[in-house]
């Protein structure tokens, strides 16, 4: 495994993903980790990440010099390189201006890090730093420069320590992948063995050991990829001792509950209970217009229904959840050792006397790896590439009051959006695409008659993490097709509008 010591760079997770894409397992640890602790992890290599601090700052994170004595190669990136220079006898200077963006990098010496790269050509690389190394430590040599930085890369081959001022993990750094691979394979001599099929085997074994020969596990299914993968993996490990609970809150899309549940039962032989709580949710939501009230009611009812259902199962010892690696690292980085790891209670609120332990089989994985596991498990595209769907479901896509009639209208319109996005190949290209039912009526004309009916808004966005988003530039022919199908096929709708706002300042959902 490769241990990545995190000094707070926004790209640290990207380093971990690049290493894993190369077939090598990597773990991120906050920079307060000690060399002793890292030694106990028995790593094959250590990478020091970038970070926002200046080495000279009063409370800047420091380097545990023991990390350089572990007998494994070390790669310092950006702040990691500055820490190496500072601690090993080099000189740093703070630049007057921050360098942020592309730079032309020239490899000025032969170095195993540059194997397979043509030294004659310069590489366009991505810089993001304030300070710079002015003089390398005694045992180091300069191995690369840019126009503004004499020391853009340095190495001490004898001690197996390498450092780059720019970010090789960023996609638009040319040669970055090659350098990372060279570090892993040519310098550290690692044999790649991190594959999703290997992961599946080891997770199944671990779960069998953790759960033991008796006792049951409960798992809440939502139809989303994370909970589905958790359920299928655990089902492979312990069979029907895994009890999956799908709460039908009456706010799912057309046929979704039936499709998801019959698919999971037939293909994966899941022990699945669908709780029909539609009446209960919809009656509690009657007359409620405020979005936050809707969310609260739905959250509360969910926990109550789930708890009651779980309490009927005997001898339950564990609750399985789809926590992913970014949730795990976000909660520990840069805080003291005493910082509490936030547990993601997607389900939560089980009766206290049940005293359940959590099982989180995906807590080592990034989202793209979960998708690879799903593919490896034989799941279809509709599960692997399903757009995120909010817990409160269609309730927050019906602006204003939720009624059966309005749910029917939205379901039909939304189905058309999903079908047309899929048929045109756009479903995979966008982050999310759905219909929203507005609380107003407008005038239209159909045949010779005046109509006075509902408005559907289309919300189709590009995004990478839902933190920011932009409206998708769909071809106008596709928008036209969606619009005319909705107006022609969905009774009660005579107008379709396209939402052209970005996030921020707008949000992806309308409520
Ligand atoms: P917003 O609307 O905040 O959405 O831009 C960002 C992402 O989060 C999803 N979302 C929710 N998911 N419960 C959820 O489980 C919610 O209450 C909720 N609200 C928004 C939204 O679909 C988008 O992917």
Short mmCIF file of C-alpha atoms and ligand atoms in Angstrom, two decimals:
data_model
loop_
_atom_site.label_atom_id
_atom_site.label_comp_id
_atom_site.label_asym_id
_atom_site.label_seq_id
_atom_site.Cartn_x
_atom_site.Cartn_y
_atom_site.Cartn_z
CA UNK A 1 0.00 0.00 0.00
CA UNK A 2 0.96 3.65 -0.47
CA UNK A 3 0.45 6.07 2.41
CA UNK A 4 -0.40 9.63 1.43
CA UNK A 5 0.27 12.17 4.16
CA UNK A 6 -2.32 14.92 3.72
CA UNK A 7 -1.22 18.52 4.29
CA UNK A 8 -4.60 19.86 3.21
CA UNK A 9 -4.38 20.23 -0.56
CA UNK A 10 -7.63 20.21 -2.48
CA UNK A 11 -5.94 17.62 -4.73
CA UNK A 12 -5.02 15.04 -2.08
CA UNK A 13 -7.93 12.77 -3.00
CA UNK A 14 -6.85 13.02 -6.61
CA UNK A 15 -3.40 11.66 -5.68
CA UNK A 16 -5.05 8.71 -3.96
CA UNK A 17 -7.23 8.04 -6.99
CA UNK A 18 -4.34 8.22 -9.46
CA UNK A 19 -2.39 5.70 -7.38
CA UNK A 20 -5.40 3.39 -7.21
CA UNK A 21 -6.05 3.76 -10.94
CA UNK A 22 -2.52 2.44 -11.38
CA UNK A 23 -3.64 -0.67 -9.47
CA UNK A 24 -2.03 0.17 -6.12
CA UNK A 25 -4.02 0.55 -2.92
CA UNK A 26 -3.54 3.97 -1.28
CA UNK A 27 -4.67 5.51 1.96
CA UNK A 28 -4.83 9.14 3.03
CA UNK A 29 -3.79 10.05 6.56
CA UNK A 30 -3.90 13.51 8.11
CA UNK A 31 -0.52 15.18 8.55
CA UNK A 32 -0.58 14.63 12.31
CA UNK A 33 0.15 10.96 11.68
CA UNK A 34 3.51 9.93 13.20
CA UNK A 35 6.29 8.03 11.47
CA UNK A 36 5.76 5.22 13.99
CA UNK A 37 2.12 4.93 12.97
CA UNK A 38 3.01 4.96 9.27
CA UNK A 39 5.67 2.31 9.88
CA UNK A 40 3.04 0.08 11.47
CA UNK A 41 1.01 0.34 8.24
CA UNK A 42 3.95 -1.25 6.41
CA UNK A 43 3.73 0.97 3.32
CA UNK A 44 5.69 0.40 0.10
CA UNK A 45 5.99 4.14 -0.50
CA UNK A 46 5.01 7.47 1.05
CA UNK A 47 3.66 10.55 -0.74
CA UNK A 48 3.60 13.96 0.93
CA UNK A 49 0.74 16.03 -0.47
CA UNK A 50 0.47 19.71 -1.22
CA UNK A 51 -1.23 22.09 1.14
CA UNK A 52 -2.33 25.69 1.63
CA UNK A 53 0.22 26.59 4.34
CA UNK A 54 3.60 28.29 4.15
CA UNK A 55 6.41 26.27 5.73
CA UNK A 56 7.48 29.34 7.74
CA UNK A 57 4.03 30.00 9.23
CA UNK A 58 3.68 29.69 12.96
CA UNK A 59 1.21 26.81 12.99
CA UNK A 60 2.21 25.29 9.65
CA UNK A 61 2.11 21.47 9.57
CA UNK A 62 5.55 19.93 9.98
CA UNK A 63 7.35 16.88 8.64
CA UNK A 64 8.04 13.93 10.91
CA UNK A 65 11.62 13.22 9.80
CA UNK A 66 11.12 9.58 10.77
CA UNK A 67 9.08 9.26 7.55
CA UNK A 68 12.35 9.57 5.64
CA UNK A 69 13.92 6.72 7.62
CA UNK A 70 11.33 4.05 6.85
CA UNK A 71 13.44 2.63 4.05
CA UNK A 72 10.74 3.27 1.42
CA UNK A 73 10.73 5.86 -1.38
CA UNK A 74 9.18 9.26 -0.67
CA UNK A 75 7.57 11.63 -3.18
CA UNK A 76 6.88 15.21 -2.08
CA UNK A 77 4.39 17.28 -4.07
CA UNK A 78 4.21 21.10 -3.81
CA UNK A 79 4.05 21.82 -0.05
CA UNK A 80 5.49 18.31 0.39
CA UNK A 81 8.53 19.35 -1.65
CA UNK A 82 8.95 22.55 0.36
CA UNK A 83 8.84 20.59 3.61
CA UNK A 84 11.58 18.30 2.32
CA UNK A 85 13.74 21.21 1.22
CA UNK A 86 13.26 23.08 4.50
CA UNK A 87 13.90 20.08 6.74
CA UNK A 88 16.90 18.67 4.89
CA UNK A 89 18.99 21.82 4.70
CA UNK A 90 17.72 23.59 1.57
CA UNK A 91 16.50 27.17 1.28
CA UNK A 92 12.99 28.48 0.69
CA UNK A 93 11.83 31.90 -0.44
CA UNK A 94 8.34 33.26 -0.59
CA UNK A 95 7.46 34.48 -4.05
CA UNK A 96 5.98 37.93 -4.50
CA UNK A 97 3.20 36.52 -6.59
CA UNK A 98 1.49 33.19 -6.33
CA UNK A 99 2.01 31.02 -9.37
CA UNK A 100 -1.27 29.45 -10.29
CA UNK A 101 -1.90 27.67 -13.58
CA UNK A 102 0.09 26.15 -16.42
CA UNK A 103 3.88 26.26 -16.76
CA UNK A 104 6.37 24.65 -19.16
CA UNK A 105 8.46 22.11 -17.31
CA UNK A 106 11.87 20.99 -18.59
CA UNK A 107 13.49 17.81 -17.32
CA UNK A 108 17.09 18.90 -16.71
CA UNK A 109 18.59 15.62 -15.50
CA UNK A 110 18.17 11.90 -15.98
CA UNK A 111 15.96 10.55 -13.25
CA UNK A 112 13.99 7.30 -12.86
CA UNK A 113 10.92 9.50 -12.29
CA UNK A 114 11.15 10.57 -15.95
CA UNK A 115 11.51 7.08 -17.48
CA UNK A 116 9.59 6.77 -20.77
CA UNK A 117 9.32 10.56 -21.12
CA UNK A 118 11.17 12.41 -23.86
CA UNK A 119 13.60 14.77 -22.14
CA UNK A 120 13.92 16.90 -25.25
CA UNK A 121 10.32 18.05 -24.98
CA UNK A 122 8.96 20.28 -22.28
CA UNK A 123 5.76 19.33 -20.47
CA UNK A 124 2.84 21.60 -19.74
CA UNK A 125 2.24 21.16 -16.02
CA UNK A 126 -0.09 22.66 -13.46
CA UNK A 127 1.37 24.86 -10.71
CA UNK A 128 -0.31 26.17 -7.60
CA UNK A 129 2.04 27.60 -4.99
CA UNK A 130 3.26 30.69 -3.16
CA UNK A 131 6.65 29.69 -1.75
CA UNK A 132 9.46 28.22 -3.78
CA UNK A 133 12.68 26.28 -3.22
CA UNK A 134 15.72 28.55 -3.82
CA UNK A 135 18.49 26.07 -2.97
CA UNK A 136 18.24 22.30 -2.78
CA UNK A 137 19.49 20.42 0.31
CA UNK A 138 23.06 19.03 0.13
CA UNK A 139 22.28 15.51 -1.04
CA UNK A 140 19.76 16.66 -3.71
CA UNK A 141 20.08 17.66 -7.33
CA UNK A 142 17.81 19.80 -9.44
CA UNK A 143 16.05 17.57 -11.96
CA UNK A 144 13.63 20.02 -13.57
CA UNK A 145 12.98 23.73 -14.07
CA UNK A 146 10.46 26.12 -15.56
CA UNK A 147 10.98 29.66 -16.82
CA UNK A 148 10.24 31.16 -13.45
CA UNK A 149 11.37 28.34 -11.17
CA UNK A 150 14.89 27.03 -11.23
CA UNK A 151 13.99 24.29 -8.76
CA UNK A 152 10.74 22.89 -10.11
CA UNK A 153 11.75 19.33 -9.23
CA UNK A 154 14.54 17.79 -7.17
CA UNK A 155 15.74 14.33 -6.21
CA UNK A 156 18.09 12.53 -3.90
CA UNK A 157 18.38 9.19 -5.68
CA UNK A 158 20.65 7.80 -2.97
CA UNK A 159 17.94 8.22 -0.31
CA UNK A 160 15.12 7.53 -2.75
CA UNK A 161 13.47 10.91 -2.17
CA UNK A 162 11.83 12.78 -5.06
CA UNK A 163 9.93 16.04 -5.17
CA UNK A 164 7.87 18.02 -7.65
CA UNK A 165 6.76 21.62 -7.21
CA UNK A 166 3.77 21.16 -9.53
CA UNK A 167 0.82 18.77 -9.30
CA UNK A 168 1.35 15.57 -11.33
CA UNK A 169 -2.00 14.24 -10.05
CA UNK A 170 -4.00 16.89 -11.93
CA UNK A 171 -5.27 15.67 -15.29
CA UNK A 172 -3.94 18.63 -17.23
CA UNK A 173 -0.34 18.09 -16.03
CA UNK A 174 1.31 16.40 -19.02
CA UNK A 175 3.32 13.32 -18.10
CA UNK A 176 1.85 13.34 -14.57
CA UNK A 177 0.47 9.82 -14.80
CA UNK A 178 3.76 8.51 -16.17
CA UNK A 179 5.71 10.10 -13.32
CA UNK A 180 3.36 8.67 -10.70
CA UNK A 181 3.60 5.24 -12.34
CA UNK A 182 7.39 5.51 -12.50
CA UNK A 183 7.46 6.35 -8.81
CA UNK A 184 5.24 3.37 -7.95
CA UNK A 185 6.69 0.74 -10.25
CA UNK A 186 10.24 1.73 -11.27
CA UNK A 187 11.29 3.41 -8.02
CA UNK A 188 9.25 1.65 -5.33
CA UNK A 189 9.08 -1.64 -7.25
CA UNK A 190 5.43 -2.18 -6.31
CA UNK A 191 3.45 -4.92 -8.06
CA UNK A 192 -0.05 -3.63 -8.84
CA UNK A 193 -2.68 -5.78 -7.15
CA UNK A 194 -5.57 -3.43 -6.34
CA UNK A 195 -8.42 -4.67 -8.49
CA UNK A 196 -12.13 -4.55 -7.92
CA UNK A 197 -12.49 -8.31 -8.11
CA UNK A 198 -9.79 -8.66 -5.44
CA UNK A 199 -11.64 -6.05 -3.39
CA UNK A 200 -14.91 -7.96 -3.67
CA UNK A 201 -13.29 -11.20 -2.47
CA UNK A 202 -11.61 -9.56 0.49
CA UNK A 203 -14.72 -7.61 1.53
CA UNK A 204 -16.80 -10.78 1.48
CA UNK A 205 -14.23 -12.53 3.65
CA UNK A 206 -13.98 -9.58 6.06
CA UNK A 207 -17.75 -9.33 6.40
CA UNK A 208 -18.02 -13.04 7.14
CA UNK A 209 -15.41 -12.67 9.87
CA UNK A 210 -16.97 -9.56 11.36
CA UNK A 211 -20.52 -10.87 11.44
CA UNK A 212 -19.61 -14.38 12.52
CA UNK A 213 -21.66 -17.54 12.14
CA UNK A 214 -24.84 -16.23 13.76
CA UNK A 215 -26.89 -13.09 13.95
CA UNK A 216 -28.50 -10.84 11.39
CA UNK A 217 -27.64 -7.61 9.59
CA UNK A 218 -30.12 -4.93 8.46
CA UNK A 219 -29.62 -2.61 5.55
CA UNK A 220 -31.74 0.24 4.19
CA UNK A 221 -32.06 0.17 0.42
CA UNK A 222 -32.82 3.35 -1.51
CA UNK A 223 -32.38 2.23 -5.11
CA UNK A 224 -29.14 4.22 -5.34
CA UNK A 225 -25.87 2.57 -6.29
CA UNK A 226 -24.14 2.75 -2.88
CA UNK A 227 -26.79 0.96 -0.85
CA UNK A 228 -27.40 -1.52 -3.68
CA UNK A 229 -23.72 -2.49 -3.85
CA UNK A 230 -23.55 -2.83 -0.06
CA UNK A 231 -26.58 -5.11 -0.09
CA UNK A 232 -25.30 -7.32 -2.89
CA UNK A 233 -21.84 -7.68 -1.32
CA UNK A 234 -23.25 -8.59 2.09
CA UNK A 235 -25.72 -10.94 0.54
CA UNK A 236 -22.80 -12.75 -1.07
CA UNK A 237 -21.09 -12.89 2.31
CA UNK A 238 -23.93 -13.99 4.60
CA UNK A 239 -26.88 -14.79 2.35
CA UNK A 240 -30.34 -14.28 3.79
CA UNK A 241 -29.01 -13.26 7.19
CA UNK A 242 -28.86 -9.86 5.50
CA UNK A 243 -32.30 -8.26 5.74
CA UNK A 244 -32.81 -5.39 3.32
CA UNK A 245 -35.55 -2.88 3.94
CA UNK A 246 -36.88 -0.63 1.19
CA UNK A 247 -39.30 1.99 2.48
CA UNK A 248 -41.79 2.94 -0.22
CA UNK A 249 -42.64 6.49 0.79
CA UNK A 250 -44.94 7.13 -2.17
CA UNK A 251 -42.48 9.69 -3.49
CA UNK A 252 -40.46 7.51 -5.84
CA UNK A 253 -40.57 7.78 -9.61
CA UNK A 254 -42.85 5.79 -11.89
CA UNK A 255 -42.52 2.01 -11.35
CA UNK A 256 -39.22 2.57 -9.54
CA UNK A 257 -40.01 0.55 -6.43
CA UNK A 258 -41.29 -2.44 -8.41
CA UNK A 259 -38.44 -2.35 -10.89
CA UNK A 260 -35.69 -2.05 -8.29
CA UNK A 261 -37.13 -4.64 -5.91
CA UNK A 262 -37.94 -7.30 -8.49
CA UNK A 263 -34.55 -6.85 -10.14
CA UNK A 264 -32.69 -7.25 -6.84
CA UNK A 265 -34.71 -10.28 -5.81
CA UNK A 266 -34.41 -12.05 -9.13
CA UNK A 267 -30.81 -11.32 -10.04
CA UNK A 268 -29.22 -11.30 -6.63
CA UNK A 269 -31.63 -13.31 -4.51
CA UNK A 270 -31.79 -10.50 -1.95
CA UNK A 271 -33.80 -10.97 1.19
CA UNK A 272 -35.78 -7.81 0.66
CA UNK A 273 -38.82 -6.37 2.40
CA UNK A 274 -40.61 -3.50 0.72
CA UNK A 275 -42.58 -1.57 3.32
CA UNK A 276 -45.59 0.07 1.78
CA UNK A 277 -45.71 3.34 3.73
CA UNK A 278 -47.17 5.43 0.94
CA UNK A 279 -50.40 6.30 2.75
CA UNK A 280 -48.59 7.26 5.88
CA UNK A 281 -46.11 9.63 4.21
CA UNK A 282 -48.67 11.23 1.93
CA UNK A 283 -51.17 11.86 4.70
CA UNK A 284 -48.49 13.46 6.88
CA UNK A 285 -47.53 15.69 3.94
CA UNK A 286 -51.09 16.79 3.21
CA UNK A 287 -51.33 20.57 2.95
CA UNK A 288 -47.60 21.06 3.63
CA UNK A 289 -45.93 23.55 1.28
CA UNK A 290 -42.76 24.54 3.08
CA UNK A 291 -39.73 22.62 1.69
CA UNK A 292 -37.93 22.29 5.01
CA UNK A 293 -41.10 21.03 6.68
CA UNK A 294 -41.47 18.45 3.91
CA UNK A 295 -37.89 17.27 4.48
CA UNK A 296 -38.36 17.05 8.25
CA UNK A 297 -41.58 15.07 7.99
CA UNK A 298 -40.08 12.66 5.47
CA UNK A 299 -36.88 12.19 7.50
CA UNK A 300 -38.80 11.55 10.71
CA UNK A 301 -41.29 9.16 9.15
CA UNK A 302 -38.49 7.26 7.43
CA UNK A 303 -36.65 6.60 10.66
CA UNK A 304 -39.84 5.56 12.39
CA UNK A 305 -40.90 3.15 9.64
CA UNK A 306 -37.40 1.72 9.26
CA UNK A 307 -36.94 1.23 13.02
CA UNK A 308 -40.24 -0.56 13.41
CA UNK A 309 -39.47 -2.86 10.52
CA UNK A 310 -35.93 -3.58 11.74
CA UNK A 311 -37.23 -4.28 15.25
CA UNK A 312 -39.30 -7.18 13.87
CA UNK A 313 -36.16 -9.02 12.81
CA UNK A 314 -34.64 -11.16 15.52
CA UNK A 315 -31.07 -11.17 16.68
CA UNK A 316 -29.91 -8.16 14.67
CA UNK A 317 -26.31 -7.26 15.46
CA UNK A 318 -25.25 -4.94 12.65
CA UNK A 319 -26.51 -2.11 10.48
CA UNK A 320 -24.93 -1.94 7.02
CA UNK A 321 -24.37 1.45 5.41
CA UNK A 322 -22.95 2.79 2.16
CA UNK A 323 -20.42 5.24 3.64
CA UNK A 324 -17.71 6.09 1.07
CA UNK A 325 -14.04 7.00 1.52
CA UNK A 326 -14.46 10.77 0.98
CA UNK A 327 -16.85 10.84 3.97
CA UNK A 328 -14.25 9.04 6.07
CA UNK A 329 -11.31 11.26 5.18
CA UNK A 330 -13.20 14.53 5.26
CA UNK A 331 -14.03 13.86 8.83
CA UNK A 332 -10.49 13.28 10.10
CA UNK A 333 -8.13 15.46 8.08
CA UNK A 334 -6.35 18.32 9.84
CA UNK A 335 -8.04 17.91 13.15
CA UNK A 336 -6.33 16.70 16.25
CA UNK A 337 -6.11 13.01 17.01
CA UNK A 338 -9.07 13.42 19.31
CA UNK A 339 -11.36 14.62 16.52
CA UNK A 340 -14.40 12.43 16.39
CA UNK A 341 -15.04 10.60 13.16
CA UNK A 342 -18.45 11.67 12.01
CA UNK A 343 -20.52 8.63 11.21
CA UNK A 344 -22.91 9.12 8.36
CA UNK A 345 -26.24 8.15 9.69
CA UNK A 346 -28.04 7.88 6.42
CA UNK A 347 -30.40 5.57 8.18
CA UNK A 348 -29.79 6.23 11.85
CA UNK A 349 -32.14 6.54 14.75
CA UNK A 350 -32.53 2.85 15.50
CA UNK A 351 -33.89 1.97 18.92
CA UNK A 352 -31.12 2.29 21.47
CA UNK A 353 -31.67 -1.11 23.00
CA UNK A 354 -30.75 -2.68 19.67
CA UNK A 355 -27.16 -1.47 20.08
CA UNK A 356 -26.20 -2.06 16.50
CA UNK A 357 -22.66 -1.97 15.24
CA UNK A 358 -22.04 -0.40 11.84
CA UNK A 359 -20.77 -2.35 8.86
CA UNK A 360 -19.47 -0.09 6.10
CA UNK A 361 -18.02 -2.27 3.33
CA UNK A 362 -17.42 0.69 0.97
CA UNK A 363 -15.58 2.93 3.40
CA UNK A 364 -12.31 2.43 1.48
CA UNK A 365 -13.77 3.29 -1.93
CA UNK A 366 -14.20 6.36 -4.07
CA UNK A 367 -17.44 6.74 -6.04
CA UNK A 368 -15.83 5.73 -9.33
CA UNK A 369 -14.57 2.56 -7.66
CA UNK A 370 -18.06 1.76 -6.36
CA UNK A 371 -19.21 1.96 -9.99
CA UNK A 372 -16.45 -0.46 -10.99
CA UNK A 373 -17.52 -2.87 -8.24
CA UNK A 374 -21.12 -2.63 -9.46
CA UNK A 375 -20.02 -3.46 -13.01
CA UNK A 376 -17.90 -6.35 -11.70
CA UNK A 377 -20.97 -7.63 -9.82
CA UNK A 378 -22.88 -7.62 -13.08
CA UNK A 379 -25.24 -4.71 -12.42
CA UNK A 380 -26.86 -3.03 -15.43
CA UNK A 381 -26.17 0.53 -16.61
CA UNK A 382 -29.44 1.69 -15.09
CA UNK A 383 -28.01 1.01 -11.61
CA UNK A 384 -24.37 1.85 -12.29
CA UNK A 385 -25.05 5.24 -13.90
CA UNK A 386 -28.29 6.19 -12.12
CA UNK A 387 -28.43 9.92 -11.41
CA UNK A 388 -28.46 10.96 -7.74
CA UNK A 389 -32.02 11.02 -6.44
CA UNK A 390 -32.78 12.96 -3.23
CA UNK A 391 -34.02 11.17 -0.12
CA UNK A 392 -37.25 13.23 -0.03
CA UNK A 393 -37.89 12.11 -3.61
CA UNK A 394 -40.51 13.82 -5.73
CA UNK A 395 -41.78 15.77 -2.70
CA UNK A 396 -39.16 18.45 -3.33
CA UNK A 397 -39.83 18.46 -7.07
CA UNK A 398 -43.48 19.30 -6.61
CA UNK A 399 -43.36 22.93 -5.63
CA UNK A 400 -46.13 23.62 -3.15
CA UNK A 401 -48.65 21.06 -2.05
CA UNK A 402 -48.25 17.35 -2.82
CA UNK A 403 -51.40 15.59 -4.02
CA UNK A 404 -51.98 12.29 -5.80
CA UNK A 405 -52.96 14.13 -8.95
CA UNK A 406 -49.83 16.28 -8.94
CA UNK A 407 -47.64 13.21 -8.25
CA UNK A 408 -49.16 11.48 -11.27
CA UNK A 409 -48.48 14.46 -13.52
CA UNK A 410 -44.87 14.75 -12.37
CA UNK A 411 -44.22 11.02 -12.67
CA UNK A 412 -45.41 10.96 -16.26
CA UNK A 413 -43.43 14.05 -17.23
CA UNK A 414 -40.32 12.79 -15.46
CA UNK A 415 -40.52 9.42 -17.20
CA UNK A 416 -40.43 11.19 -20.55
CA UNK A 417 -37.36 13.18 -19.47
CA UNK A 418 -35.57 10.00 -18.34
CA UNK A 419 -36.50 8.09 -21.50
CA UNK A 420 -35.46 10.83 -23.89
CA UNK A 421 -32.16 11.48 -22.10
CA UNK A 422 -31.37 7.78 -22.27
CA UNK A 423 -32.46 7.32 -25.88
CA UNK A 424 -30.37 10.26 -27.06
CA UNK A 425 -27.26 9.16 -25.14
CA UNK A 426 -27.36 12.28 -22.95
CA UNK A 427 -28.24 10.49 -19.69
CA UNK A 428 -24.63 9.45 -19.07
CA UNK A 429 -23.27 12.86 -20.11
CA UNK A 430 -25.21 14.93 -17.58
CA UNK A 431 -25.03 14.87 -13.79
CA UNK A 432 -28.77 14.99 -13.17
CA UNK A 433 -31.84 15.55 -15.32
CA UNK A 434 -35.42 15.70 -14.09
CA UNK A 435 -38.78 17.45 -14.24
CA UNK A 436 -40.20 19.87 -11.66
CA UNK A 437 -43.90 20.65 -11.28
CA UNK A 438 -44.61 24.33 -10.65
CA UNK A 439 -47.44 25.65 -8.48
CA UNK A 440 -48.99 27.80 -11.16
CA UNK A 441 -51.22 27.51 -14.16
CA UNK A 442 -50.88 29.37 -17.43
CA UNK A 443 -53.00 29.86 -20.51
CA UNK A 444 -52.52 27.80 -23.64
CA UNK A 445 -54.40 26.83 -26.75
CA UNK A 446 -55.04 23.29 -27.94
CA UNK A 447 -57.03 22.80 -31.08
CA UNK A 448 -59.60 25.58 -30.92
CA UNK A 449 -59.83 25.54 -27.16
CA UNK A 450 -58.24 27.73 -24.57
CA UNK A 451 -56.47 25.71 -21.84
CA UNK A 452 -55.44 26.73 -18.35
CA UNK A 453 -52.97 24.15 -17.07
CA UNK A 454 -49.75 23.30 -15.25
CA UNK A 455 -46.15 24.22 -16.06
CA UNK A 456 -43.29 21.71 -16.03
CA UNK A 457 -39.72 22.95 -15.62
CA UNK A 458 -36.81 20.86 -16.88
CA UNK A 459 -33.71 20.85 -14.69
CA UNK A 460 -30.78 19.21 -16.44
CA UNK A 461 -27.30 20.01 -15.16
CA UNK A 462 -23.61 19.26 -15.55
CA UNK A 463 -21.58 18.88 -12.40
CA UNK A 464 -18.75 16.85 -10.89
CA UNK A 465 -19.71 16.87 -7.23
CA UNK A 466 -23.04 18.74 -6.93
CA UNK A 467 -21.24 21.59 -5.14
CA UNK A 468 -21.34 23.65 -8.31
CA UNK A 469 -23.39 22.98 -11.42
CA UNK A 470 -24.29 24.50 -14.76
CA UNK A 471 -27.33 23.96 -16.96
CA UNK A 472 -26.61 21.39 -19.66
CA UNK A 473 -26.39 22.73 -23.21
CA UNK A 474 -28.71 20.12 -24.71
CA UNK A 475 -29.37 20.20 -28.45
CA UNK A 476 -32.53 22.20 -29.13
CA UNK A 477 -34.02 19.26 -31.06
CA UNK A 478 -33.84 17.15 -27.89
CA UNK A 479 -35.42 19.89 -25.78
CA UNK A 480 -38.12 20.26 -28.38
CA UNK A 481 -38.85 16.54 -28.35
CA UNK A 482 -39.07 16.41 -24.55
CA UNK A 483 -41.32 19.47 -24.50
CA UNK A 484 -43.73 18.32 -27.19
CA UNK A 485 -43.97 14.80 -25.74
CA UNK A 486 -44.78 16.15 -22.27
CA UNK A 487 -47.42 18.57 -23.55
CA UNK A 488 -49.00 15.94 -25.81
CA UNK A 489 -48.81 12.96 -23.49
CA UNK A 490 -49.26 14.33 -19.99
CA UNK A 491 -52.77 15.47 -19.22
CA UNK A 492 -52.84 18.73 -17.31
CA UNK A 493 -49.64 20.25 -18.71
CA UNK A 494 -49.65 22.91 -21.43
CA UNK A 495 -46.20 24.50 -21.00
CA UNK A 496 -42.60 23.33 -20.53
CA UNK A 497 -39.74 25.66 -19.59
CA UNK A 498 -35.97 25.04 -19.40
CA UNK A 499 -34.08 26.14 -16.28
CA UNK A 500 -30.95 28.04 -17.40
CA UNK A 501 -29.55 28.95 -13.99
CA UNK A 502 -26.22 27.79 -12.61
CA UNK A 503 -25.35 26.75 -9.06
CA UNK A 504 -24.48 29.00 -7.33
CA UNK A 505 -26.55 31.11 -7.01
CA UNK A 506 -29.38 28.68 -7.78
CA UNK A 507 -29.45 25.13 -6.40
CA UNK A 508 -29.89 21.96 -8.43
CA UNK A 509 -33.24 21.05 -6.84
CA UNK A 510 -35.93 23.72 -6.78
CA UNK A 511 -36.78 23.17 -3.12
P1 LIG B 1 -28.92 21.17 -4.32
O1 LIG B 1 -30.37 21.30 -4.63
O2 LIG B 1 -28.59 21.52 -2.91
O3 LIG B 1 -28.57 19.63 -4.49
O4 LIG B 1 -28.05 21.92 -5.31
C1 LIG B 1 -27.28 19.08 -4.45
C2 LIG B 1 -27.41 17.57 -4.59
O5 LIG B 1 -28.04 17.03 -3.43
C3 LIG B 1 -29.28 16.41 -3.76
N1 LIG B 1 -30.25 16.79 -2.73
C4 LIG B 1 -30.65 15.99 -1.73
N2 LIG B 1 -30.34 14.70 -1.44
N3 LIG B 1 -31.79 14.79 0.45
C5 LIG B 1 -30.93 14.11 -0.36
O6 LIG B 1 -30.67 12.92 -0.09
C6 LIG B 1 -32.14 16.08 0.23
O7 LIG B 1 -32.94 16.68 0.97
C7 LIG B 1 -31.54 16.70 -0.93
N4 LIG B 1 -31.64 17.96 -1.47
C8 LIG B 1 -30.84 17.97 -2.57
C9 LIG B 1 -29.64 16.92 -5.16
O8 LIG B 1 -30.45 16.00 -5.88
C10 LIG B 1 -28.28 17.15 -5.77
O9 LIG B 1 -27.74 15.93 -6.29
#
